[in-house]
Amino acid sequence: MRRIVFPLILGLGGIAILMSLGFWQLRRLEWKETMLADIAARIDAAPVTLADVAAPDRDRDLYLPVTLTGHTTGQEALVLSGQKNVGAGYEVIAVFETDGGRRILLDRGFIREEARATPRPPVDLNVTGNLHWPQDADAYTPPPDPATGLWFARDVAAMSATLGTEPLMVVIRTAEGAAQGIEPRPVDTSGIVNDHLEYAITWFSLAGVWAGMTLYLLWRIRRRTI
């Protein structure tokens, strides 16, 4: 009996730890799904006019749907990007001047690599989109390339300082006016990682393996083969 006490304690302890990690991931999954549902509801809410948002705040207004009318100025920043089944390209961040005189950043969407040099002169647009403060950059993101003018992340603060706009970005959902070959990429929740179910399955599977190994070890001890 003494020979099985320590392996039994070790086995039960390992199973308990692995199962607790699995249940923790299930709780995280519930939290993440609630958060994603809340974000989706905010994205799809009824839009307000941008003029009603005098002092946008990221914590309060992230994903807020807005409408705005005005024109692009011809100034823009190209952010190195890509699209599934298409390949490399660029996100077009244009300077947009509203009818009320505000200058903001407008994420117009994606262009393919070959469209980079295509002229995109000022154009009138009626836009419905979402306020966004992307957090694309991290410690490893290089600064804009001065030789090519390319950006490697949508950095609202840096882009607004460079292009002379408010530190405010609207991502187009729909727009009336000349698209100029740009494909809108609306804000959605698809880019928010939600791997908690896979992690939970992994932990529960490891608990099952641990339990099997424990039973096998106890069986060998009872048969006095160890």
Coordinates of N, CA and C in Angstrom, one line a residue:
M1 N 0.8 -1.2 0.0 CA 0.0 0.0 0.0 C 0.9 1.3 0.0
R2 N 2.0 1.2 0.8 CA 2.8 2.4 0.8 C 3.4 2.7 -0.5
R3 N 3.6 1.7 -1.3 CA 4.3 1.9 -2.6 C 3.4 2.8 -3.6
I4 N 2.1 2.7 -3.4 CA 1.2 3.4 -4.3 C 0.8 4.8 -3.8
V5 N 1.1 5.1 -2.5 CA 0.6 6.4 -2.0 C 1.2 7.6 -2.8
F6 N 2.5 7.6 -2.9 CA 3.2 8.8 -3.6 C 2.7 8.9 -5.0
P7 N 2.8 7.8 -5.8 CA 2.3 7.9 -7.2 C 0.9 8.3 -7.3
L8 N 0.0 7.8 -6.4 CA -1.4 8.2 -6.4 C -1.6 9.7 -6.1
I9 N -0.8 10.2 -5.1 CA -0.9 11.7 -4.8 C -0.4 12.5 -6.0
L10 N 0.7 12.1 -6.6 CA 1.2 12.8 -7.7 C 0.3 12.7 -8.9
G11 N -0.3 11.6 -9.1 CA -1.3 11.5 -10.2 C -2.5 12.3 -10.0
L12 N -3.1 12.2 -8.8 CA -4.3 13.0 -8.6 C -4.0 14.5 -8.6
G13 N -2.9 14.9 -8.1 CA -2.5 16.3 -8.1 C -2.3 16.8 -9.5
G14 N -1.6 16.1 -10.3 CA -1.5 16.5 -11.7 C -2.8 16.6 -12.4
I15 N -3.7 15.6 -12.2 CA -5.0 15.7 -12.9 C -5.8 16.9 -12.4
A16 N -5.7 17.2 -11.1 CA -6.5 18.3 -10.6 C -6.0 19.6 -11.2
I17 N -4.6 19.8 -11.3 CA -4.0 21.0 -11.8 C -4.4 21.2 -13.3
L18 N -4.3 20.1 -14.1 CA -4.6 20.2 -15.5 C -6.1 20.4 -15.7
M19 N -7.0 19.8 -14.9 CA -8.4 20.0 -15.1 C -8.8 21.5 -14.7
S20 N -8.1 22.0 -13.7 CA -8.4 23.4 -13.3 C -8.0 24.4 -14.3
L21 N -6.9 24.1 -15.0 CA -6.5 24.9 -16.1 C -7.5 24.8 -17.3
G22 N -8.0 23.7 -17.5 CA -9.1 23.5 -18.6 C -10.3 24.3 -18.2
F23 N -10.8 24.2 -17.0 CA -12.0 25.0 -16.6 C -11.7 26.5 -16.6
W24 N -10.5 26.9 -16.3 CA -10.1 28.3 -16.3 C -10.2 28.8 -17.8
Q25 N -9.8 28.0 -18.7 CA -9.9 28.4 -20.1 C -11.3 28.5 -20.6
L26 N -12.2 27.6 -20.0 CA -13.6 27.7 -20.4 C -14.2 29.0 -19.8
R27 N -13.8 29.4 -18.6 CA -14.3 30.7 -18.1 C -13.8 31.8 -18.9
R28 N -12.5 31.7 -19.4 CA -12.0 32.8 -20.3 C -12.7 32.8 -21.6
L29 N -13.1 31.6 -22.1 CA -13.9 31.5 -23.3 C -15.2 32.3 -23.2
E30 N -15.9 32.1 -22.1 CA -17.2 32.7 -21.8 C -17.0 34.3 -21.8
W31 N -15.9 34.7 -21.1 CA -15.6 36.1 -21.0 C -15.3 36.7 -22.4
K32 N -14.5 36.0 -23.2 CA -14.1 36.4 -24.6 C -15.3 36.5 -25.5
E33 N -16.2 35.5 -25.4 CA -17.4 35.5 -26.3 C -18.3 36.7 -25.9
T34 N -18.4 37.0 -24.6 CA -19.2 38.1 -24.2 C -18.6 39.4 -24.7
M35 N -17.3 39.5 -24.6 CA -16.6 40.7 -25.1 C -16.8 40.9 -26.6
L36 N -16.7 39.8 -27.4 CA -16.8 39.9 -28.8 C -18.3 40.3 -29.2
A37 N -19.2 39.8 -28.4 CA -20.6 40.1 -28.7 C -20.9 41.6 -28.4
D38 N -20.2 42.1 -27.4 CA -20.4 43.5 -27.1 C -19.7 44.4 -28.1
I39 N -18.5 44.0 -28.6 CA -17.9 44.7 -29.7 C -18.7 44.7 -31.0
A40 N -19.2 43.5 -31.3 CA -20.1 43.4 -32.5 C -21.3 44.3 -32.4
A41 N -21.9 44.4 -31.2 CA -23.0 45.3 -31.1 C -22.7 46.7 -31.2
R42 N -21.5 47.1 -30.7 CA -21.0 48.5 -30.8 C -20.7 48.8 -32.3
I43 N -20.1 47.9 -33.0 CA -19.8 48.1 -34.4 C -21.1 48.3 -35.2
D44 N -22.1 47.6 -35.0 CA -23.3 47.6 -35.8 C -24.4 48.5 -35.3
A45 N -24.1 49.3 -34.3 CA -25.1 50.2 -33.7 C -25.5 51.3 -34.8
A46 N -26.5 52.0 -34.5 CA -27.0 53.1 -35.4 C -25.9 54.2 -35.4
P47 N -25.5 54.7 -36.5 CA -24.4 55.7 -36.6 C -24.9 57.0 -36.1
V48 N -23.9 57.8 -35.7 CA -24.2 59.2 -35.4 C -23.3 60.0 -36.3
T49 N -23.6 61.3 -36.4 CA -22.7 62.1 -37.3 C -21.4 62.5 -36.6
L50 N -20.3 62.5 -37.4 CA -19.1 62.8 -36.7 C -19.1 64.2 -36.0
A51 N -19.9 65.1 -36.5 CA -20.0 66.4 -35.9 C -20.5 66.3 -34.5
D52 N -21.2 65.3 -34.1 CA -21.7 65.1 -32.8 C -20.6 64.6 -31.8
V53 N -19.5 64.2 -32.4 CA -18.4 63.6 -31.6 C -17.2 64.7 -31.6
A54 N -17.4 65.7 -30.7 CA -16.5 66.8 -30.8 C -15.1 66.4 -30.2
A55 N -15.1 65.6 -29.1 CA -13.8 65.3 -28.5 C -13.8 63.7 -28.3
P56 N -13.4 63.0 -29.4 CA -13.5 61.5 -29.3 C -12.5 61.0 -28.2
D57 N -12.9 60.0 -27.6 CA -12.1 59.3 -26.5 C -12.1 57.8 -26.8
R58 N -10.9 57.3 -26.8 CA -10.7 55.9 -27.2 C -11.5 55.0 -26.3
D59 N -11.4 55.2 -25.0 CA -12.1 54.3 -24.1 C -13.6 54.3 -24.3
R60 N -14.1 55.4 -24.6 CA -15.6 55.6 -24.7 C -16.1 55.4 -26.1
D61 N -15.3 55.7 -27.1 CA -15.8 55.8 -28.5 C -15.2 54.8 -29.5
L62 N -14.4 53.9 -29.0 CA -13.8 52.8 -29.9 C -14.9 52.1 -30.5
Y63 N -14.9 52.0 -31.9 CA -15.8 51.3 -32.7 C -17.1 52.1 -32.9
L64 N -17.2 53.3 -32.4 CA -18.5 54.0 -32.6 C -18.8 54.2 -34.1
P65 N -20.0 53.9 -34.5 CA -20.3 54.1 -35.9 C -20.7 55.6 -36.1
V66 N -20.1 56.1 -37.2 CA -20.3 57.5 -37.6 C -20.6 57.7 -39.1
T67 N -21.2 58.8 -39.4 CA -21.4 59.2 -40.8 C -20.7 60.5 -41.0
L68 N -20.1 60.8 -42.1 CA -19.4 62.0 -42.4 C -19.4 62.3 -43.9
T69 N -19.4 63.5 -44.3 CA -19.4 63.9 -45.7 C -18.2 64.9 -45.9
G70 N -17.6 64.9 -47.0 CA -16.5 65.8 -47.3 C -15.7 65.2 -48.5
H71 N -14.4 65.4 -48.4 CA -13.6 65.0 -49.6 C -12.2 64.6 -49.1
T72 N -11.6 63.7 -49.8 CA -10.1 63.5 -49.6 C -9.3 64.6 -50.1
T73 N -8.1 64.8 -49.6 CA -7.3 65.9 -50.0 C -6.2 65.5 -51.0
G74 N -6.1 64.2 -51.3 CA -5.0 63.7 -52.1 C -3.8 63.3 -51.3
Q75 N -3.7 63.7 -50.0 CA -2.6 63.2 -49.1 C -3.0 61.8 -48.6
E76 N -2.0 61.0 -48.5 CA -2.3 59.7 -47.9 C -1.1 59.0 -47.4
A77 N -1.3 58.0 -46.6 CA -0.2 57.1 -46.2 C -0.5 55.7 -46.6
L78 N 0.5 55.0 -47.0 CA 0.3 53.6 -47.4 C 0.9 52.7 -46.4
V79 N 0.1 51.8 -45.8 CA 0.6 50.8 -44.8 C 0.7 49.5 -45.4
L80 N 1.9 48.9 -45.3 CA 2.2 47.6 -45.9 C 1.2 46.6 -45.3
S81 N 0.5 45.8 -46.2 CA -0.5 44.9 -45.7 C -0.6 43.7 -46.7
G82 N -1.7 43.0 -46.5 CA -1.9 41.8 -47.4 C -3.4 41.4 -47.3
Q83 N -3.8 40.5 -48.2 CA -5.1 40.0 -48.1 C -5.1 38.6 -48.6
K84 N -5.9 37.8 -47.9 CA -6.0 36.3 -48.2 C -6.5 36.1 -49.6
N85 N -5.8 35.2 -50.3 CA -6.1 34.8 -51.7 C -5.8 36.0 -52.6
V86 N -5.2 37.0 -52.2 CA -4.8 38.1 -53.1 C -3.3 38.4 -53.0
G87 N -2.8 38.4 -51.8 CA -1.4 38.7 -51.7 C -1.0 40.0 -51.1
A88 N 0.2 40.5 -51.3 CA 0.6 41.7 -50.7 C -0.1 42.9 -51.3
G89 N -0.1 44.0 -50.5 CA -0.7 45.2 -51.0 C -0.6 46.3 -49.9
Y90 N -1.5 47.2 -49.9 CA -1.4 48.4 -48.9 C -2.8 48.8 -48.4
E91 N -2.8 49.2 -47.2 CA -3.9 49.9 -46.6 C -3.8 51.4 -46.9
V92 N -4.8 52.0 -47.5 CA -4.8 53.4 -47.8 C -5.4 54.2 -46.7
I93 N -4.5 55.0 -46.1 CA -5.0 55.9 -45.0 C -4.9 57.3 -45.6
A94 N -6.1 57.9 -45.9 CA -6.2 59.2 -46.6 C -6.5 60.3 -45.6
V95 N -6.1 61.5 -46.0 CA -6.5 62.7 -45.2 C -7.9 63.0 -45.8
F96 N -8.8 63.2 -44.9 CA -10.2 63.5 -45.2 C -10.6 64.8 -44.6
E97 N -11.1 65.7 -45.4 CA -11.6 67.0 -44.8 C -13.1 67.0 -44.9
T98 N -13.8 67.1 -43.7 CA -15.2 67.1 -43.7 C -15.8 68.4 -44.1
D99 N -17.1 68.4 -44.4 CA -17.8 69.6 -44.8 C -17.7 70.7 -43.7
G100 N -17.5 70.2 -42.5 CA -17.4 71.1 -41.3 C -16.0 71.6 -41.1
G101 N -15.1 71.2 -42.0 CA -13.7 71.7 -41.9 C -12.7 70.9 -41.0
R102 N -13.2 69.8 -40.5 CA -12.3 68.9 -39.7 C -11.4 68.1 -40.7
R103 N -10.1 67.9 -40.3 CA -9.2 67.1 -41.0 C -8.9 65.8 -40.2
I104 N -9.3 64.7 -40.7 CA -9.1 63.4 -40.0 C -8.4 62.4 -40.9
L105 N -8.1 61.2 -40.3 CA -7.6 60.1 -41.1 C -8.7 59.2 -41.5
L106 N -8.7 58.8 -42.7 CA -9.8 57.9 -43.2 C -9.1 56.6 -43.8
D107 N -9.4 55.5 -43.1 CA -8.9 54.2 -43.6 C -9.9 53.8 -44.7
R108 N -9.4 54.0 -46.0 CA -10.3 53.7 -47.1 C -10.3 52.2 -47.5
G109 N -9.3 51.5 -47.1 CA -9.3 50.0 -47.4 C -8.0 49.6 -48.1
F110 N -8.1 48.5 -48.9 CA -7.0 47.8 -49.4 C -6.8 48.0 -50.9
I111 N -5.6 48.2 -51.4 CA -5.2 48.1 -52.8 C -4.1 47.1 -53.0
R112 N -4.1 46.5 -54.2 CA -3.1 45.5 -54.5 C -1.7 46.2 -54.8
E113 N -0.7 45.4 -54.8 CA 0.7 45.9 -55.0 C 0.8 46.8 -56.3
E114 N 0.2 46.3 -57.4 CA 0.3 47.0 -58.7 C -0.4 48.3 -58.7
A115 N -1.3 48.6 -57.7 CA -2.1 49.8 -57.8 C -1.4 50.9 -56.9
R116 N -0.3 50.6 -56.4 CA 0.4 51.6 -55.5 C 0.6 52.9 -56.2
A117 N 1.1 52.9 -57.4 CA 1.4 54.2 -58.1 C 0.2 54.8 -58.8
T118 N -0.9 54.2 -58.8 CA -2.1 54.8 -59.4 C -2.5 56.1 -58.8
P119 N -2.7 57.1 -59.6 CA -3.1 58.4 -58.9 C -4.4 58.3 -58.2
R120 N -4.5 58.9 -57.1 CA -5.8 59.0 -56.3 C -6.0 60.5 -56.0
P121 N -6.5 61.2 -56.9 CA -6.8 62.7 -56.6 C -7.9 62.9 -55.6
P122 N -8.1 64.1 -55.1 CA -9.2 64.4 -54.2 C -10.5 63.9 -54.8
V123 N -11.4 63.4 -53.9 CA -12.7 62.9 -54.4 C -13.7 63.1 -53.2
D124 N -14.9 63.5 -53.6 CA -16.0 63.7 -52.7 C -16.5 62.3 -52.2
L125 N -16.8 62.2 -50.9 CA -17.3 60.9 -50.4 C -18.3 61.2 -49.3
N126 N -19.4 60.3 -49.3 CA -20.3 60.2 -48.1 C -20.0 58.9 -47.4
V127 N -19.5 59.0 -46.2 CA -19.0 57.8 -45.6 C -19.8 57.4 -44.4
T128 N -19.9 56.1 -44.2 CA -20.4 55.5 -43.0 C -19.2 54.5 -42.5
G129 N -18.8 54.7 -41.3 CA -17.7 53.9 -40.8 C -17.6 53.9 -39.3
N130 N -16.5 53.4 -38.8 CA -16.3 53.3 -37.3 C -15.1 54.0 -36.9
L131 N -15.2 54.7 -35.8 CA -14.0 55.2 -35.1 C -13.1 54.1 -34.7
H132 N -11.8 54.3 -34.9 CA -10.9 53.2 -34.5 C -9.5 53.7 -34.2
W133 N -8.9 53.1 -33.2 CA -7.6 53.4 -32.8 C -6.8 52.1 -32.8
P134 N -6.4 51.7 -34.0 CA -5.7 50.4 -34.1 C -4.5 50.3 -33.2
Q135 N -4.3 49.1 -32.7 CA -3.0 48.8 -32.0 C -2.2 47.8 -32.8
D136 N -1.9 48.2 -34.0 CA -1.1 47.3 -34.9 C 0.4 47.2 -34.5
A137 N 0.9 48.3 -34.0 CA 2.4 48.4 -33.7 C 2.7 47.7 -32.4
D138 N 4.0 47.2 -32.4 CA 4.5 46.7 -31.2 C 6.0 47.1 -31.1
A139 N 6.8 46.5 -30.2 CA 8.2 46.9 -30.1 C 9.0 46.5 -31.3
Y140 N 8.5 45.6 -32.1 CA 9.3 45.2 -33.2 C 8.9 45.8 -34.5
T141 N 7.9 46.7 -34.5 CA 7.4 47.3 -35.7 C 8.4 48.4 -36.1
P142 N 8.9 48.4 -37.3 CA 9.9 49.4 -37.8 C 9.2 50.7 -38.0
P143 N 9.9 51.8 -37.9 CA 9.3 53.1 -38.2 C 9.0 53.3 -39.7
P144 N 8.2 54.3 -40.1 CA 8.0 54.5 -41.5 C 9.3 54.6 -42.3
D145 N 9.3 54.1 -43.5 CA 10.5 54.1 -44.3 C 10.6 55.5 -45.1
P146 N 11.5 56.3 -44.7 CA 11.6 57.7 -45.4 C 11.9 57.6 -46.9
A147 N 12.5 56.5 -47.3 CA 12.8 56.4 -48.7 C 11.6 56.1 -49.6
T148 N 10.7 55.3 -49.1 CA 9.6 54.8 -49.8 C 8.3 55.5 -49.3
G149 N 8.3 56.0 -48.1 CA 7.1 56.6 -47.6 C 6.1 55.5 -47.0
L150 N 6.6 54.3 -47.0 CA 5.7 53.2 -46.5 C 5.7 53.2 -45.0
W151 N 4.5 52.9 -44.4 CA 4.3 52.6 -43.0 C 4.1 51.1 -42.8
F152 N 4.4 50.7 -41.6 CA 4.3 49.3 -41.3 C 3.2 49.0 -40.2
A153 N 2.5 50.0 -39.8 CA 1.4 49.9 -38.8 C 0.6 51.1 -38.9
R154 N -0.7 51.0 -38.5 CA -1.6 52.1 -38.5 C -1.5 52.8 -37.1
D155 N -0.5 53.7 -37.1 CA -0.2 54.5 -35.8 C -0.9 55.8 -35.9
V156 N -2.1 55.9 -35.3 CA -2.9 57.1 -35.4 C -2.2 58.4 -35.0
A157 N -1.5 58.3 -33.8 CA -0.9 59.5 -33.3 C 0.2 60.0 -34.3
A158 N 1.1 59.0 -34.7 CA 2.2 59.4 -35.6 C 1.7 59.8 -37.0
M159 N 0.7 59.2 -37.5 CA 0.2 59.5 -38.8 C -0.5 60.9 -38.8
S160 N -1.2 61.2 -37.7 CA -1.9 62.5 -37.7 C -0.9 63.6 -37.5
A161 N 0.2 63.3 -36.8 CA 1.2 64.4 -36.7 C 1.9 64.6 -38.0
T162 N 2.2 63.5 -38.8 CA 2.8 63.6 -40.1 C 2.0 64.3 -41.1
L163 N 0.7 64.0 -41.1 CA -0.2 64.4 -42.2 C -1.0 65.7 -41.7
G164 N -0.9 66.1 -40.5 CA -1.5 67.3 -40.1 C -3.0 67.2 -39.9
T165 N -3.5 66.1 -39.2 CA -4.9 65.9 -38.9 C -5.1 65.8 -37.4
E166 N -6.4 65.7 -37.1 CA -6.8 65.3 -35.7 C -6.3 63.9 -35.5
P167 N -5.9 63.5 -34.3 CA -5.6 62.1 -34.0 C -6.8 61.3 -33.9
L168 N -7.4 61.1 -35.1 CA -8.7 60.4 -35.2 C -8.8 59.7 -36.5
M169 N -9.2 58.4 -36.4 CA -9.3 57.6 -37.7 C -10.7 57.0 -37.8
V170 N -11.2 57.1 -39.0 CA -12.5 56.4 -39.3 C -12.2 55.4 -40.3
V171 N -12.7 54.1 -40.0 CA -12.5 53.0 -41.0 C -13.8 52.9 -41.8
I172 N -13.7 53.0 -43.1 CA -14.9 53.0 -43.9 C -15.6 51.6 -43.9
R173 N -16.9 51.7 -43.7 CA -17.8 50.5 -43.9 C -18.4 50.6 -45.3
T174 N -19.1 51.7 -45.5 CA -19.6 51.9 -46.9 C -19.3 53.4 -47.3
A175 N -19.2 53.7 -48.6 CA -19.0 55.0 -49.0 C -19.6 55.2 -50.3
E176 N -20.2 56.4 -50.5 CA -20.8 56.9 -51.8 C -19.8 57.8 -52.4
G177 N -19.4 57.5 -53.6 CA -18.4 58.3 -54.3 C -17.4 57.4 -55.0
A178 N -16.5 57.9 -55.7 CA -15.5 57.1 -56.5 C -14.6 56.3 -55.5
A179 N -14.6 55.0 -55.7 CA -13.8 54.1 -54.9 C -12.3 54.2 -55.2
Q180 N -12.0 54.6 -56.5 CA -10.6 54.7 -57.0 C -9.9 53.4 -56.8
G181 N -10.6 52.3 -57.0 CA -9.9 51.0 -56.9 C -9.6 50.5 -55.5
I182 N -10.1 51.1 -54.5 CA -9.8 50.8 -53.1 C -11.0 49.9 -52.6
E183 N -10.6 48.8 -52.0 CA -11.6 47.9 -51.4 C -11.7 48.1 -49.9
P184 N -12.9 48.6 -49.5 CA -13.0 48.8 -48.0 C -12.8 47.5 -47.2
R185 N -12.2 47.7 -46.0 CA -12.1 46.6 -45.1 C -12.7 47.0 -43.8
P186 N -14.0 46.8 -43.6 CA -14.6 47.4 -42.4 C -14.1 46.7 -41.1
V187 N -14.3 47.5 -40.0 CA -13.9 46.9 -38.7 C -14.8 45.8 -38.4
D188 N -14.3 44.7 -37.9 CA -15.1 43.5 -37.4 C -14.3 42.8 -36.3
T189 N -14.8 41.7 -35.8 CA -14.1 41.0 -34.7 C -13.3 39.9 -35.2
S190 N -13.1 39.7 -36.5 CA -12.4 38.5 -37.0 C -10.9 38.5 -36.6
G191 N -10.4 39.7 -36.4 CA -9.0 39.8 -36.1 C -8.7 39.6 -34.6
I192 N -9.7 39.4 -33.8 CA -9.5 39.3 -32.3 C -9.4 37.8 -32.0
V193 N -8.2 37.4 -31.6 CA -8.0 35.9 -31.4 C -8.8 35.4 -30.2
N194 N -9.4 34.2 -30.5 CA -10.2 33.5 -29.5 C -9.9 32.0 -29.5
D195 N -8.8 31.7 -28.9 CA -8.3 30.3 -28.9 C -8.6 29.5 -27.6
H196 N -9.5 30.1 -26.7 CA -9.6 29.5 -25.4 C -10.2 28.1 -25.4
L197 N -11.1 27.8 -26.4 CA -11.7 26.5 -26.5 C -10.6 25.5 -26.8
E198 N -9.7 25.8 -27.8 CA -8.6 24.9 -28.2 C -7.7 24.7 -27.0
Y199 N -7.4 25.8 -26.2 CA -6.6 25.6 -25.0 C -7.3 24.7 -24.0
A200 N -8.6 24.9 -23.8 CA -9.3 24.0 -22.8 C -9.2 22.6 -23.2
I201 N -9.4 22.3 -24.5 CA -9.4 20.9 -25.0 C -8.0 20.3 -24.8
T202 N -7.0 21.2 -25.0 CA -5.6 20.7 -24.8 C -5.4 20.3 -23.3
W203 N -5.8 21.2 -22.4 CA -5.6 20.9 -20.9 C -6.4 19.6 -20.5
F204 N -7.6 19.5 -21.0 CA -8.4 18.3 -20.6 C -7.8 17.1 -21.2
S205 N -7.3 17.2 -22.4 CA -6.6 16.0 -23.0 C -5.4 15.6 -22.2
L206 N -4.6 16.6 -21.8 CA -3.4 16.3 -21.0 C -3.8 15.7 -19.7
A207 N -5.0 16.1 -19.1 CA -5.4 15.5 -17.9 C -5.8 14.0 -18.1
G208 N -6.4 13.8 -19.3 CA -6.7 12.4 -19.6 C -5.5 11.5 -19.8
V209 N -4.5 12.1 -20.4 CA -3.2 11.3 -20.6 C -2.6 11.1 -19.2
W210 N -2.6 12.1 -18.4 CA -2.0 12.0 -17.1 C -2.7 10.9 -16.3
A211 N -4.0 10.9 -16.4 CA -4.8 9.9 -15.6 C -4.5 8.5 -16.1
G212 N -4.4 8.4 -17.5 CA -4.0 7.0 -18.0 C -2.7 6.6 -17.6
M213 N -1.7 7.5 -17.6 CA -0.3 7.1 -17.2 C -0.3 6.8 -15.7
T214 N -1.1 7.5 -14.9 CA -1.2 7.2 -13.5 C -1.7 5.8 -13.2
L215 N -2.8 5.5 -13.9 CA -3.4 4.2 -13.8 C -2.5 3.1 -14.2
Y216 N -1.8 3.3 -15.3 CA -0.8 2.3 -15.8 C 0.3 2.1 -14.8
L217 N 0.8 3.2 -14.2 CA 1.8 3.1 -13.2 C 1.4 2.3 -12.0
L218 N 0.1 2.6 -11.5 CA -0.4 1.9 -10.3 C -0.6 0.4 -10.6
W219 N -1.0 0.1 -11.9 CA -1.2 -1.3 -12.3 C 0.1 -2.0 -12.2
R220 N 1.2 -1.4 -12.7 CA 2.5 -2.1 -12.7 C 3.0 -2.2 -11.3
I221 N 2.7 -1.2 -10.4 CA 3.1 -1.4 -9.0 C 2.4 -2.5 -8.4
R222 N 1.1 -2.6 -8.6 CA 0.3 -3.7 -8.0 C 0.8 -5.1 -8.5
R223 N 1.2 -5.1 -9.8 CA 1.8 -6.4 -10.3 C 3.2 -6.6 -9.9
R224 N 3.8 -5.6 -9.2 CA 5.1 -5.7 -8.7 C 6.1 -5.8 -9.8
T225 N 5.8 -5.1 -10.9 CA 6.8 -5.1 -12.0 C 7.7 -3.8 -11.9
I226 N 7.4 -3.0 -11.0 CA 8.2 -1.8 -10.7 C 8.7 -1.8 -9.3

